[in-house]
PDB file of C-alpha atoms in Angstrom:
ATOM      1  CA  ALA A  74      -2.760  -8.678  -2.662  1.00  0.00           C
ATOM      2  CA  GLN A  75      -4.704  -6.030  -1.428  1.00  0.00           C
ATOM      3  CA  LEU A  76      -8.059  -6.812   0.683  1.00  0.00           C
ATOM      4  CA  PRO A  77     -11.288  -5.761   0.085  1.00  0.00           C
ATOM      5  CA  SER A  78     -10.934  -3.613   3.542  1.00  0.00           C
ATOM      6  CA  GLY A  79      -7.997  -1.809   2.125  1.00  0.00           C
ATOM      7  CA  LEU A  80      -5.315  -3.852   4.021  1.00  0.00           C
ATOM      8  CA  VAL A  81      -2.110  -4.818   2.145  1.00  0.00           C
ATOM      9  CA  PRO A  82      -0.769  -7.570   3.879  1.00  0.00           C
ATOM     10  CA  ASP A  83       3.007  -7.962   4.326  1.00  0.00           C
ATOM     11  CA  ILE A  84       3.089 -11.411   2.708  1.00  0.00           C
ATOM     12  CA  ALA A  85       1.914 -11.956  -0.956  1.00  0.00           C
ATOM     13  CA  PRO A  86       0.269 -14.190  -1.899  1.00  0.00           C
ATOM     14  CA  GLU A  87      -1.030 -14.571   1.762  1.00  0.00           C
ATOM     15  CA  TYR A  88      -0.707 -18.251   2.303  1.00  0.00           C
ATOM     16  CA  THR A  89      -0.260 -18.005   6.207  1.00  0.00           C
ATOM     17  CA  VAL A  90      -2.379 -15.271   8.154  1.00  0.00           C
ATOM     18  CA  PHE A  91      -0.459 -13.644  10.829  1.00  0.00           C
ATOM     19  CA  SER A  92      -2.226 -11.924  13.701  1.00  0.00           C
ATOM     20  CA  GLY A  93      -1.116  -8.716  15.244  1.00  0.00           C
ATOM     21  CA  GLY A  94       0.979  -5.991  14.094  1.00  0.00           C
ATOM     22  CA  PHE A  95       2.792  -8.039  11.644  1.00  0.00           C
ATOM     23  CA  ARG A  96      -0.066  -8.681   9.456  1.00  0.00           C
ATOM     24  CA  ASP A  97      -0.907  -4.996   8.817  1.00  0.00           C
ATOM     25  CA  SER A  98       2.398  -3.620   9.374  1.00  0.00           C
ATOM     26  CA  PRO A  99       2.555  -0.272   7.097  1.00  0.00           C
ATOM     27  CA  GLU A 100       5.722  -1.016   5.309  1.00  0.00           C
ATOM     28  CA  TRP A 101       4.147  -2.443   2.382  1.00  0.00           C
ATOM     29  CA  GLY A 102       1.024  -0.315   2.005  1.00  0.00           C
ATOM     30  CA  SER A 103       2.684   2.697   2.244  1.00  0.00           C
ATOM     31  CA  ALA A 104       5.208   1.745  -0.409  1.00  0.00           C
ATOM     32  CA  MET A 105       2.089   1.571  -2.722  1.00  0.00           C
ATOM     33  CA  ALA A 106       1.258   5.402  -1.713  1.00  0.00           C
ATOM     34  CA  LEU A 107       4.783   6.565  -1.532  1.00  0.00           C
ATOM     35  CA  LEU A 108       6.745   4.750  -4.596  1.00  0.00           C
ATOM     36  CA  PRO A 109       4.525   6.816  -7.245  1.00  0.00           C
ATOM     37  CA  GLN A 110       6.137   9.649  -5.813  1.00  0.00           C
ATOM     38  CA  PHE A 111       9.695   8.424  -5.747  1.00  0.00           C
ATOM     39  CA  LEU A 112       9.324   7.278  -9.454  1.00  0.00           C
ATOM     40  CA  LEU A 113       7.890  10.594 -10.444  1.00  0.00           C
ATOM     41  CA  LYS A 114      10.746  12.478  -8.501  1.00  0.00           C
ATOM     42  CA  TYR A 115      13.572  10.680  -9.952  1.00  0.00           C
ATOM     43  CA  TYR A 116      12.406   9.856 -13.251  1.00  0.00           C
ATOM     44  CA  GLN A 117       9.876  12.836 -14.026  1.00  0.00           C
ATOM     45  CA  GLN A 118       7.564  10.552 -15.057  1.00  0.00           C
ATOM     46  CA  TYR A 119       4.997   7.743 -13.663  1.00  0.00           C
ATOM     47  CA  PRO A 120       2.263   6.124 -15.982  1.00  0.00           C
ATOM     48  CA  ASP A 121      -1.293   6.912 -15.408  1.00  0.00           C
ATOM     49  CA  LEU A 122      -1.237   7.482 -11.606  1.00  0.00           C
ATOM     50  CA  ALA A 123      -4.993   7.709 -11.781  1.00  0.00           C
ATOM     51  CA  LEU A 124      -4.877   4.074 -12.130  1.00  0.00           C
ATOM     52  CA  LEU A 125      -3.702   3.510  -8.694  1.00  0.00           C
ATOM     53  CA  TYR A 126      -5.768   6.315  -6.750  1.00  0.00           C
ATOM     54  CA  PRO A 127      -8.608   3.747  -5.776  1.00  0.00           C
ATOM     55  CA  ASN A 128      -6.244   1.289  -4.030  1.00  0.00           C
ATOM     56  CA  ILE A 129      -4.081   4.372  -2.355  1.00  0.00           C
ATOM     57  CA  SER A 130      -7.349   5.503  -1.087  1.00  0.00           C
ATOM     58  CA  ALA A 131      -8.671   2.283   0.140  1.00  0.00           C
ATOM     59  CA  TYR A 132      -5.502   1.658   1.876  1.00  0.00           C
ATOM     60  CA  VAL A 133      -5.488   5.302   3.371  1.00  0.00           C
ATOM     61  CA  LYS A 134      -9.007   4.448   4.684  1.00  0.00           C
ATOM     62  CA  TYR A 135      -7.890   1.283   6.062  1.00  0.00           C
ATOM     63  CA  VAL A 136      -5.298   2.805   8.115  1.00  0.00           C
ATOM     64  CA  ALA A 137      -7.497   5.365   9.625  1.00  0.00           C
ATOM     65  CA  SER A 138      -9.934   2.976  10.258  1.00  0.00           C
ATOM     66  CA  GLN A 139      -7.323   1.360  12.626  1.00  0.00           C
ATOM     67  CA  THR A 140      -6.241   4.493  14.503  1.00  0.00           C
ATOM     68  CA  GLY A 141      -7.979   5.484  18.095  1.00  0.00           C
ATOM     69  CA  PRO A 142      -9.909   8.780  18.383  1.00  0.00           C
TER      70      PRO A 142
END
């Protein structure tokens, strides 16, 4: 569901595109980055975090591009 821009939309699949803050609300995108940390903390394992790095990196770059100076 992650878009080429790095955005993780709030609805997947994104049948309806909402505008404004709803579409890029940080809950789902940040969950993609935080969930592996929680799994590692509670279960002491997580399979191949390197697979998630490109997606997490793209999301962080997207969020950074949305912030002001």
